[in-house]
Short mmCIF file of C-alpha atoms in Angstrom, two decimals:
data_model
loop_
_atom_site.label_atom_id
_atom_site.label_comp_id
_atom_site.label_asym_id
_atom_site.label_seq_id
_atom_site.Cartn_x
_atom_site.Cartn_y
_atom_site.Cartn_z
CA UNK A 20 52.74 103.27 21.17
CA UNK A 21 50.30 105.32 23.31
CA UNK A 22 46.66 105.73 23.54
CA UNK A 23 47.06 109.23 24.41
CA UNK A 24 49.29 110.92 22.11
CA UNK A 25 51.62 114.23 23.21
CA UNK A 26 51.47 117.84 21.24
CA UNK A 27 54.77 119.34 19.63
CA UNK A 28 56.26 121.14 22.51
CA UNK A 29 53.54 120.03 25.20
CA UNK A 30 53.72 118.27 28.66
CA UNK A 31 53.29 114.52 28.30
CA UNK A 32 49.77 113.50 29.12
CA UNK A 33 48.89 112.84 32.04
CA UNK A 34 45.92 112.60 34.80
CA UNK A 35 45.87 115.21 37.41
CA UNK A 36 45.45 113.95 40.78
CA UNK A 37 45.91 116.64 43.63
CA UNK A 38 49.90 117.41 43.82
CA UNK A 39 50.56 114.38 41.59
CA UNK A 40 49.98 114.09 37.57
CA UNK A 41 49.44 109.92 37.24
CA UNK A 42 51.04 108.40 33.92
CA UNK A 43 50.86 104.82 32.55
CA UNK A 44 52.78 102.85 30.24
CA UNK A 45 50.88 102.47 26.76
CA UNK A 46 48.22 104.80 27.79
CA UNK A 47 50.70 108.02 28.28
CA UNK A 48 53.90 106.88 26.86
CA UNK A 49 55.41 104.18 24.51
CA UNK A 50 57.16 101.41 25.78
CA UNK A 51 60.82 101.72 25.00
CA UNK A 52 63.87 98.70 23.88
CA UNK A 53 66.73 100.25 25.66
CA UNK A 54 65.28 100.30 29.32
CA UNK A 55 63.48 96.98 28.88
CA UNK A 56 67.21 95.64 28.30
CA UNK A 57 68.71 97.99 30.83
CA UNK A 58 65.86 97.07 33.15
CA UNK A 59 66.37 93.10 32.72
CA UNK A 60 70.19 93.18 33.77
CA UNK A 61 70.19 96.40 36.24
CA UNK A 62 67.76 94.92 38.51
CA UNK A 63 70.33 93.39 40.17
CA UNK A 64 71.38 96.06 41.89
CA UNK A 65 67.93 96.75 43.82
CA UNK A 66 68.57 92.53 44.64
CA UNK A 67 72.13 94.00 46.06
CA UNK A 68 70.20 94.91 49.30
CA UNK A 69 69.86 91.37 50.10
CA UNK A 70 73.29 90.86 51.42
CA UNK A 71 72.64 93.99 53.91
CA UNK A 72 69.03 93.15 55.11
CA UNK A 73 70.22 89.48 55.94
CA UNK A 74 73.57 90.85 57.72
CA UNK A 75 71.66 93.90 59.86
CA UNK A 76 68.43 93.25 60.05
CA UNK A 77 68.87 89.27 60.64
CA UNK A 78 66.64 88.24 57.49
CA UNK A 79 66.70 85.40 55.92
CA UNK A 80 67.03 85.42 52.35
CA UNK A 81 63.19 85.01 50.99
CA UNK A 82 61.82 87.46 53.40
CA UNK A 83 64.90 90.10 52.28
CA UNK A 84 63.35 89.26 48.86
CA UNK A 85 60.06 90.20 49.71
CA UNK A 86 61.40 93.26 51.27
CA UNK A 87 63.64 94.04 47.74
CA UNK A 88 59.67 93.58 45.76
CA UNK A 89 58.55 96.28 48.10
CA UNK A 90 61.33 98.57 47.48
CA UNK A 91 60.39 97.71 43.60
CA UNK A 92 57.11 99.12 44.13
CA UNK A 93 58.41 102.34 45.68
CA UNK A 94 60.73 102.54 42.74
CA UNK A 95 57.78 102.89 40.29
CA UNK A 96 56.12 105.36 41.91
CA UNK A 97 57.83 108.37 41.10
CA UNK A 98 57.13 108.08 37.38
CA UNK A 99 53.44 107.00 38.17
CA UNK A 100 53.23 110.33 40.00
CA UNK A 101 54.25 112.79 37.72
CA UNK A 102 58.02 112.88 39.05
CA UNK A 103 60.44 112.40 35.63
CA UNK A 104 63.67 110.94 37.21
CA UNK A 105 64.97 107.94 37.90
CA UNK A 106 64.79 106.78 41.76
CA UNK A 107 67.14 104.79 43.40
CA UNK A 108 68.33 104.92 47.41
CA UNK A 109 69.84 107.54 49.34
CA UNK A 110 72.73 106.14 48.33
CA UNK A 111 75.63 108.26 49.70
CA UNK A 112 73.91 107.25 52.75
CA UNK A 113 74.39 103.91 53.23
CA UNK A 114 77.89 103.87 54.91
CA UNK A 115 76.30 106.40 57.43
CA UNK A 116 72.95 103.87 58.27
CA UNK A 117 75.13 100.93 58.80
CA UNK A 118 77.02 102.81 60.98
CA UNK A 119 74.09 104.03 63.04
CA UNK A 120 72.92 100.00 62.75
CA UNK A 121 75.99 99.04 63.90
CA UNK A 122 74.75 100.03 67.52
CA UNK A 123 72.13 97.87 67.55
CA UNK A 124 71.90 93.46 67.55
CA UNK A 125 70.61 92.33 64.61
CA UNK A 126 67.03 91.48 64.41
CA UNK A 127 64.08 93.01 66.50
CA UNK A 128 65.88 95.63 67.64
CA UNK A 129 67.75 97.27 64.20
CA UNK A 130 64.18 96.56 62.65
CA UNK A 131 63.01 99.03 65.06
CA UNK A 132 65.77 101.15 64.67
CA UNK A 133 65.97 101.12 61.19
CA UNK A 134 62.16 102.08 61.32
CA UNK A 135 62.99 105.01 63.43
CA UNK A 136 65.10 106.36 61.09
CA UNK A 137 63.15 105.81 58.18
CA UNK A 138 60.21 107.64 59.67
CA UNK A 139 62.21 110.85 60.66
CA UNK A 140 63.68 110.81 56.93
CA UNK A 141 59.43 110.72 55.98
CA UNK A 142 59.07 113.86 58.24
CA UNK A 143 62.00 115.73 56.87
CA UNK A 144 60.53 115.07 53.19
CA UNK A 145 56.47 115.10 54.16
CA UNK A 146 57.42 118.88 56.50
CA UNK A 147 59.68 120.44 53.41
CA UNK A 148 57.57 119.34 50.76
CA UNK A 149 54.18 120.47 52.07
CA UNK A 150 55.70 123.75 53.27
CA UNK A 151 58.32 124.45 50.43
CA UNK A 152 60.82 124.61 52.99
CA UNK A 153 63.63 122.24 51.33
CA UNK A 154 65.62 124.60 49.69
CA UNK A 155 66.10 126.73 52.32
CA UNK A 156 66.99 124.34 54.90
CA UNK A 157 69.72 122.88 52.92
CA UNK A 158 71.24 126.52 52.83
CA UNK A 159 71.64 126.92 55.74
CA UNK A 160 74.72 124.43 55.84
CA UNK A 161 77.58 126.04 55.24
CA UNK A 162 79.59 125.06 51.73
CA UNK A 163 82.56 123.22 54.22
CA UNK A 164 79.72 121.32 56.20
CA UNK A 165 77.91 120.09 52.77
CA UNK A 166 81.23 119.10 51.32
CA UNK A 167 82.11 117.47 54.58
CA UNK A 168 79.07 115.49 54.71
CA UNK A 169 79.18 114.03 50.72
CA UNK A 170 83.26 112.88 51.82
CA UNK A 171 82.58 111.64 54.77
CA UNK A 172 79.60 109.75 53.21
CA UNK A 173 82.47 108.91 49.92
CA UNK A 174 85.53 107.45 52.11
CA UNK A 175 83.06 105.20 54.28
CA UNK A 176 81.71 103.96 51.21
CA UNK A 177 84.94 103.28 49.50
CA UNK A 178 87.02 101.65 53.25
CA UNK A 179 83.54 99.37 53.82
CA UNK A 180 84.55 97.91 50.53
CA UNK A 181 88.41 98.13 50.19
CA UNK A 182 89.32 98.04 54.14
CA UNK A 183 90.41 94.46 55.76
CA UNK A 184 86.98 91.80 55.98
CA UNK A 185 85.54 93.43 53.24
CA UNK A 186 84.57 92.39 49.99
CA UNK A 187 87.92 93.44 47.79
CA UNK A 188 89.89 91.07 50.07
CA UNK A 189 87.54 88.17 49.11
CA UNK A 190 87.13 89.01 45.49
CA UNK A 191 89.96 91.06 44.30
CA UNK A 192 89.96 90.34 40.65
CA UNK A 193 86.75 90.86 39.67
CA UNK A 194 85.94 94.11 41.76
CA UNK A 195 88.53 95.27 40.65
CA UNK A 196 88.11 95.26 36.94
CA UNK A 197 84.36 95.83 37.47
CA UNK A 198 84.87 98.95 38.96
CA UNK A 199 87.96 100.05 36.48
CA UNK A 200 85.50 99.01 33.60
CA UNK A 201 82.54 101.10 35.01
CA UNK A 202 84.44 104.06 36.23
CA UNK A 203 86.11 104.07 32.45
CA UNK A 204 82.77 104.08 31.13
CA UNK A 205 80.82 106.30 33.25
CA UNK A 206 83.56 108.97 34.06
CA UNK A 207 86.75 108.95 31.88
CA UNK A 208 87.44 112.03 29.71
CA UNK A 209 89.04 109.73 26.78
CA UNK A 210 86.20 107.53 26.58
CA UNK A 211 83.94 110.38 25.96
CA UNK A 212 86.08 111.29 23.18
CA UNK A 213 85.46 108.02 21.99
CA UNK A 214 81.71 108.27 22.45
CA UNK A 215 81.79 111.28 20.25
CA UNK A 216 83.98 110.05 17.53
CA UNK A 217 82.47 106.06 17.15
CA UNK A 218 79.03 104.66 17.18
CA UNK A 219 80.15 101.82 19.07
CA UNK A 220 81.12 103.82 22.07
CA UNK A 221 78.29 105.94 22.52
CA UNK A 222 76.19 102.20 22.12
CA UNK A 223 78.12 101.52 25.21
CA UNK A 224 77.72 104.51 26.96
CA UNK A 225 73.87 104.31 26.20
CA UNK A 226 74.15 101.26 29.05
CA UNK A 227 75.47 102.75 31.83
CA UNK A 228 76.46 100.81 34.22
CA UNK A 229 75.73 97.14 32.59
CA UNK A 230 79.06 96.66 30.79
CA UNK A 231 81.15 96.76 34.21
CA UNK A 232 78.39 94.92 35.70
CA UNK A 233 78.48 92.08 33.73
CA UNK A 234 82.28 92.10 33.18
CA UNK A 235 82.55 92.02 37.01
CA UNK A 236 79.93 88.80 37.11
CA UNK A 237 81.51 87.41 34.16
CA UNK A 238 85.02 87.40 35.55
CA UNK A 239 84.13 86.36 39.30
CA UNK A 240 83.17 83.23 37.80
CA UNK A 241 85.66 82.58 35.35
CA UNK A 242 88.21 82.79 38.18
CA UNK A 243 86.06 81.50 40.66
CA UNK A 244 85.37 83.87 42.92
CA UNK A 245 81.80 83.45 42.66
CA UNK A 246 80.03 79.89 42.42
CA UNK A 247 78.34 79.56 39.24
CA UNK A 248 74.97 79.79 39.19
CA UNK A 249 72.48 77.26 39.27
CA UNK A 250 69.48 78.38 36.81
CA UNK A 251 66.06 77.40 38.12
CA UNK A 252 62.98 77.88 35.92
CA UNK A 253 59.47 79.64 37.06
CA UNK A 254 58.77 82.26 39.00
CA UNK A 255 60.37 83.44 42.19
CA UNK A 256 58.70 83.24 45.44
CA UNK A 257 59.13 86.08 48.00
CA UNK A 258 58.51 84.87 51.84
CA UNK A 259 55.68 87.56 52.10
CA UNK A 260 53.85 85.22 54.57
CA UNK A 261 56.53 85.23 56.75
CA UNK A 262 57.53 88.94 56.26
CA UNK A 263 55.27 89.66 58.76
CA UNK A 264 57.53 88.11 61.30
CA UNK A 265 60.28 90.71 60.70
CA UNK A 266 57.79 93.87 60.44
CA UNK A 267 57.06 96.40 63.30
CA UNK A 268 53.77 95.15 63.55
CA UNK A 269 55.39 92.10 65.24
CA UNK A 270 58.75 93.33 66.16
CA UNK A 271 57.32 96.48 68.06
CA UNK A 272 57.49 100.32 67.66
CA UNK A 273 61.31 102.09 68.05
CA UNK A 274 62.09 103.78 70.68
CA UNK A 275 62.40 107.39 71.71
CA UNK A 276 66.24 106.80 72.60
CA UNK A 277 66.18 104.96 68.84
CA UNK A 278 64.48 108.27 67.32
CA UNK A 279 66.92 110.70 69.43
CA UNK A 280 69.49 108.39 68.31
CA UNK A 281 68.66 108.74 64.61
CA UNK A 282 68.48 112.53 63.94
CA UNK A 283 71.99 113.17 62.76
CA UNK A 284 71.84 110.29 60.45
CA UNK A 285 68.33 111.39 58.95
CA UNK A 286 69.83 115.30 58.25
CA UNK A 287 72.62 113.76 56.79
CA UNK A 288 70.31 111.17 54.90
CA UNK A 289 68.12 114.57 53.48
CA UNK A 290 70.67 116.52 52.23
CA UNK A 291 72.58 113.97 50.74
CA UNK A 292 68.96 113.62 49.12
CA UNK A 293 68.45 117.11 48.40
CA UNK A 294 72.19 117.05 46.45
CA UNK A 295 70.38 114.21 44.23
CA UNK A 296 67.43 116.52 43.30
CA UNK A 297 69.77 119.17 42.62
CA UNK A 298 71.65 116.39 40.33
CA UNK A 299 68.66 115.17 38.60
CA UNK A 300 67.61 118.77 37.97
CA UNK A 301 70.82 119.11 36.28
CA UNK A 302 70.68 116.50 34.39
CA UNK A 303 67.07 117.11 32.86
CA UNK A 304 67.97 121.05 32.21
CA UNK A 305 71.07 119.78 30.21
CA UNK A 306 68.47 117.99 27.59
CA UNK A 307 65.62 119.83 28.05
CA UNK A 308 66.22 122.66 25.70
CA UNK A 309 67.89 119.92 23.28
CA UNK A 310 64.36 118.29 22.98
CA UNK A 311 61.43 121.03 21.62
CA UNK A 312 58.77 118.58 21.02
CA UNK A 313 58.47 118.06 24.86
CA UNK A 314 58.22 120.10 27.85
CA UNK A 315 59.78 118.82 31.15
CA UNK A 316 58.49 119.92 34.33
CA UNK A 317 60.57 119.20 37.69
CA UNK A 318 58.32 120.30 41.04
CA UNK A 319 60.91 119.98 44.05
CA UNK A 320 57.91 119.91 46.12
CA UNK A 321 56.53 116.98 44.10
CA UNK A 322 59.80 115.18 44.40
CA UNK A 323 59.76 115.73 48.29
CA UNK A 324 56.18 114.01 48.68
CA UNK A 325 56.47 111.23 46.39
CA UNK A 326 60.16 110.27 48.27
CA UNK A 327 57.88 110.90 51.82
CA UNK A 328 55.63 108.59 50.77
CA UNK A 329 58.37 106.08 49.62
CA UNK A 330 59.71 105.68 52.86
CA UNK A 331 56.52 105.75 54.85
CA UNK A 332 55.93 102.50 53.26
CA UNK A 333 59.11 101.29 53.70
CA UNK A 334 58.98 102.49 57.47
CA UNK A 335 55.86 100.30 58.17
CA UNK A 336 56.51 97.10 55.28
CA UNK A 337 60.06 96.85 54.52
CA UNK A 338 63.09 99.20 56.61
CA UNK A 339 65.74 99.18 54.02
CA UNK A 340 69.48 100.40 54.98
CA UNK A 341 68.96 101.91 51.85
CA UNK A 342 66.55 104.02 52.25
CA UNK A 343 64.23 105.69 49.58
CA UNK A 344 65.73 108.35 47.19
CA UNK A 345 65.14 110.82 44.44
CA UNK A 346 67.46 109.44 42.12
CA UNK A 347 69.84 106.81 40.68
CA UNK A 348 72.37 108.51 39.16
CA UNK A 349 73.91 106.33 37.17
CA UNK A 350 70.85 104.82 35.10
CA UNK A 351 69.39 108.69 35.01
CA UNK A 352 72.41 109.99 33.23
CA UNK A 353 72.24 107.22 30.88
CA UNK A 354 68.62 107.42 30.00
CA UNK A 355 69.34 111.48 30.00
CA UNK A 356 72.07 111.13 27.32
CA UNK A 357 70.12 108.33 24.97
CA UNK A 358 66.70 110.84 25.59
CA UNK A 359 68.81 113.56 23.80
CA UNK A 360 68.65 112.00 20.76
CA UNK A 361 65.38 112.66 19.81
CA UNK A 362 61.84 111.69 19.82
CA UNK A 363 62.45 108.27 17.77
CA UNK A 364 65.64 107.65 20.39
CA UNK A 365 62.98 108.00 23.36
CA UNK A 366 59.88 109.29 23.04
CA UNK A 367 59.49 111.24 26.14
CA UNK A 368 61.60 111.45 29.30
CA UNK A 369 58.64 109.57 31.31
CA UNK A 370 58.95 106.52 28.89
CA UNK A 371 62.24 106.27 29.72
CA UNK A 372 62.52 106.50 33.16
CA UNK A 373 59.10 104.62 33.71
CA UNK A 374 60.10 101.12 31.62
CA UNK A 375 63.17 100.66 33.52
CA UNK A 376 61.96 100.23 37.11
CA UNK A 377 58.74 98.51 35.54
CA UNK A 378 60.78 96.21 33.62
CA UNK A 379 62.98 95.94 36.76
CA UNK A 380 60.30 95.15 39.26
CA UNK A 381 59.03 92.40 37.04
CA UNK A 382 62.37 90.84 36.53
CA UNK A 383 62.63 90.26 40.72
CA UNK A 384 59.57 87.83 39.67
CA UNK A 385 61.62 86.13 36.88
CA UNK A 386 63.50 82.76 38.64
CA UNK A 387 65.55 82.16 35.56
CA UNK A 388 67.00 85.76 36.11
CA UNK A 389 67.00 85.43 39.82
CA UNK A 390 68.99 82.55 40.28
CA UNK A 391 71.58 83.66 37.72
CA UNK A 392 72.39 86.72 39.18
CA UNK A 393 72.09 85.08 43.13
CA UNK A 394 75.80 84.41 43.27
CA UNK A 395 77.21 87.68 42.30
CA UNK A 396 75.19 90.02 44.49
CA UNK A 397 77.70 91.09 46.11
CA UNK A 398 79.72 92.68 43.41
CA UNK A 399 76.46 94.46 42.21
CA UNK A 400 76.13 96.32 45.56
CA UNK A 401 80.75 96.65 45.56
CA UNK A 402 80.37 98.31 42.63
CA UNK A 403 77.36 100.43 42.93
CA UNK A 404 79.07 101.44 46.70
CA UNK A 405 82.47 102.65 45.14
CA UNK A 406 81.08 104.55 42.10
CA UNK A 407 79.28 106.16 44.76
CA UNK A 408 82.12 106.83 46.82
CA UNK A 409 84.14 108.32 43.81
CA UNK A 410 81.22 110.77 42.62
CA UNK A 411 80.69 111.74 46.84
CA UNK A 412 84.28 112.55 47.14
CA UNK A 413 84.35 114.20 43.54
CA UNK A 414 81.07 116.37 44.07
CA UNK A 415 82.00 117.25 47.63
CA UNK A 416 85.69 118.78 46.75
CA UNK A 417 83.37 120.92 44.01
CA UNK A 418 81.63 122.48 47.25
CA UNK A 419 84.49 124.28 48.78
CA UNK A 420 85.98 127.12 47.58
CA UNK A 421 89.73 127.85 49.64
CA UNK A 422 91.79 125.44 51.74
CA UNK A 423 90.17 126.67 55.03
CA UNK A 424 86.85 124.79 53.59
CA UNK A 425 88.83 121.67 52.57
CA UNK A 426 90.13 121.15 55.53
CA UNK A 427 86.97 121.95 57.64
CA UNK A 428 85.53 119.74 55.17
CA UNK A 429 88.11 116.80 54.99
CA UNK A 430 88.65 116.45 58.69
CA UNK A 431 84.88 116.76 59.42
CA UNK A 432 84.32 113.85 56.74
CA UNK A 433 87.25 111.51 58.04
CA UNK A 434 85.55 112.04 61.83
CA UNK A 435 82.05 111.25 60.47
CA UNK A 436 83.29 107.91 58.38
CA UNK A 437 85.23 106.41 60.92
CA UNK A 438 82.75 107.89 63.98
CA UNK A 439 79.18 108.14 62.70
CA UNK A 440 76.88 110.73 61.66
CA UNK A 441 76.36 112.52 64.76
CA UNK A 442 80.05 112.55 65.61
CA UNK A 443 80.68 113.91 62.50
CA UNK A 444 78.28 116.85 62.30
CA UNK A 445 79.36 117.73 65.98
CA UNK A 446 82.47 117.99 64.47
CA UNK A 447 82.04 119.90 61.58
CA UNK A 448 80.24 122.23 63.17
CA UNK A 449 82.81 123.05 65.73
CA UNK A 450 85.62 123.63 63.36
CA UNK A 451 83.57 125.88 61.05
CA UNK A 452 83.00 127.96 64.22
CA UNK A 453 86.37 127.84 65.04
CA UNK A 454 88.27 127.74 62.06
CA UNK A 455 85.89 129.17 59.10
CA UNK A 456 83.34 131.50 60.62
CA UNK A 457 83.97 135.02 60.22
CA UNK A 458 81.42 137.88 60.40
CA UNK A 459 79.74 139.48 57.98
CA UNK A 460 81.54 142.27 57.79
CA UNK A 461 85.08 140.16 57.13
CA UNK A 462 83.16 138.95 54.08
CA UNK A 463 84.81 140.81 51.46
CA UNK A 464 87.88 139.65 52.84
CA UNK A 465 86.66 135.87 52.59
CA UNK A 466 85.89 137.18 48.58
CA UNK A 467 89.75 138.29 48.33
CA UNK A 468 91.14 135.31 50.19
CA UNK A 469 89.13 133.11 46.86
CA UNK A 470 90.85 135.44 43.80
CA UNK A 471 94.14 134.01 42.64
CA UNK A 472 97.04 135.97 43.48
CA UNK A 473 98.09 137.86 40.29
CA UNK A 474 101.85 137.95 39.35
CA UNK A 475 103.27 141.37 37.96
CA UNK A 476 106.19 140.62 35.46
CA UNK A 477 108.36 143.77 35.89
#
């Protein structure tokens, strides 16, 4: 329960503070079952970073812990702020930072490039949320570039995964049947006829991404493709003493051929971002008017702040490869579709989304749950990385509208996932001036080129 109890068709409580509206568990909103379970078991995926931060950024594992609690504070913030989605990463992303890490030697020097980055990507969000700016930048790319972008961003996350030395080679089984069970779950047109037919489906469904998550763990180490875990008892002890040692403040500042370097991969980084807000909008307007007793408010501008001010902090305590995003899809369309069900399914959007990153930032302090899920890391991040791909690659195709844009869009996406960001939008760029752009007086042509031919019968 809550101390401060919402109105039929209100705002949930909150306290105003400047741009932000500050809301607490107990005080604003209930505490709610579903995400404290969700919470306990989908925390691995924020550990999934680990595996990247030691093999980039040269940590060792207890100070790419104390980096992952860091991110866990950023994660909360959001909610705390008035901001009623659920963050995650910039996830699309990823493929396209390791690639820009790739030019730099682990250790002092990605640190420093990786805090470039991160601090151009706080710009982008700090300069467009302050002036209103971020819808209007983003269209200004055209339809073939945007599409181009989310494919590119798709087939490098899929080929890190699938291609030779990565992680399907090593663990075949399970990856595979993780993903098949999560892609079932989250995407398949049967199972949703399922979920509206049995109870038992839509239980499922109300989880997200756990079942193929555990199935995947559960079968690496029945066929041994993962060492079973060794439970420890206690609490978990992130190396924050020696975090220091692997911080700016110690490894130095970036440089400006590190910045320069960065740019393409922080526009690409934003309006991957900026499709997520768009998502998450999407997602709340779908409920929204299914849900009278509460009124949902989504400020863009908010949004852009709040993710500013996640990776400032990040830039300065903790560069992640993963950067800091508006939303994790997955878990937000499962907490959208169980929040449809009413006030006594979830009693406000906020309660929702707030319990699951508070119940996941306390479980990175839980040893028993730490050293369970240690072993299978790896598949967490597999998984999360090709569910990715497949909804990058899905949404992107949605973008275009003829074949000229698909193929401005595919060959500018295979050029930016084998080449890099900057590659990539050089070469997008030159094929939609060469191949797509027309003036504006050809428009109406573009219009007829988009109807489908219709066939006279004589």
């Amino acid at each position: 329960m809550s101390v401060i109890k919402r109105s039929h068709g209100k705002e949930q409580p909150y306290w105003p503070a400047g741009p932000f509206k500050v809301r607490l568990p107990f005080i604003h909103y209930r505490w709610e079952l579903a995400e404290t379970i969700q919470g306990m078991i989908m925390f691995v995926v924020s550990m999934a970073m680990i595996p990247l931060l030691e093999k980039y950024l040269g940590l060792p594992y207890d100070v790419a812990l104390a980096y992952v609690v860091v991110c866990g504070i950023g994660f909360m913030l959001p909610n705390l702020l008035g901001v009623p989605m659920v963050p995650g990463w910039i996830t699309p992303a990823i493929p396209v930072v390791l690639l820009f890490l790739g030019n730099f030697e682990p250790g002092p020097e990605s640190i420093r490039a990786l805090m470039g980055l991160q601090l151009i990507v706080t710009a982008i969000f700090f300069i467009l949320g302050i002036t209103r700016l971020g819808s209007k930048l983003v269209e200004l790319f055209p339809d073939s570039i945007k599409a181009g972008i989310l494919i590119g961003a798709g087939i490098a996350a899929i080929t890190g995964e699938i291609s030779e030395g990565g992680r399907l080679a090593n663990t075949p089984v399970s990856l595979i049947i993780g993903f098949i069970v999560t892609a079932y779950v989250l995407f398949s047109l049967n199972f949703r006829d399922y979920v509206n037919k049995h109870k038992w489906a839509k239980v499922i469904a109300g989880y997200g991404m756990v079942p193929g998550t555990l199935v995947a763990m559960a079968v690496g180490w029945t066929v041994s493709e993962y060492p079973l875990p060794a439970v420890e008892f206690g609490f978990s002890a992130p190396a924050f003493g020696d975090m220091i040692n692997y911080l700016p403040f110690t490894v130095g500042l970036p440089s400006l051929e590190m910045l320069w370097l960065a740019v393409p991969t922080a526009l690409i980084a934003y309006v991957i971002a900026f499709g997520d807000i768009i998502v998450g909008k999407s997602l709340l307007d779908r409920v929204d008017h299914l849900r009278p007793d509460e009124h949902i408010e989504v400020n863009v501008d908010r949004v852009h702040l709040v993710t500013a001010l996640r990776n400032l902090i990040h830039s300065f305590f903790a560069p992640y490869p993963g950067l800091a995003g508006p939303l994790f899809t997955g878990a937000m369309a499962t907490i959208a579709e169980r929040y449809r069900h009413g006030r006594k399914a979830m009693d406000s959007i906020y309660s929702g989304a707030g319990i699951f990153w508070i119940v996941g930032f306390m479980a990175l302090f839980a040893l028993p749950l730490i050293t369970l899920f240690k072993p299978v890391l790896p598949i967490a991040l597999s998984i999360t990385l090709l569910i990715t791909g497949y909804l990058c690659i899905s949404v992107g195709v949605e973008q275009v509208r003829n074949a000229t844009q698909m193929g401005v869009a595919g060959t500018m996406g295979v050029v930016l996932a084998v080449y890099g960001a900057g590659f990539g939008l050089l070469a997008g760029i030159v094929l939609y001036l060469l191949i797509e752009w027309r003036s504006k007086r050809h428009s109406a042509d573009d219009a007829i080129e988009e109807e489908p031919i219709e066939v006279v019968e004589n």
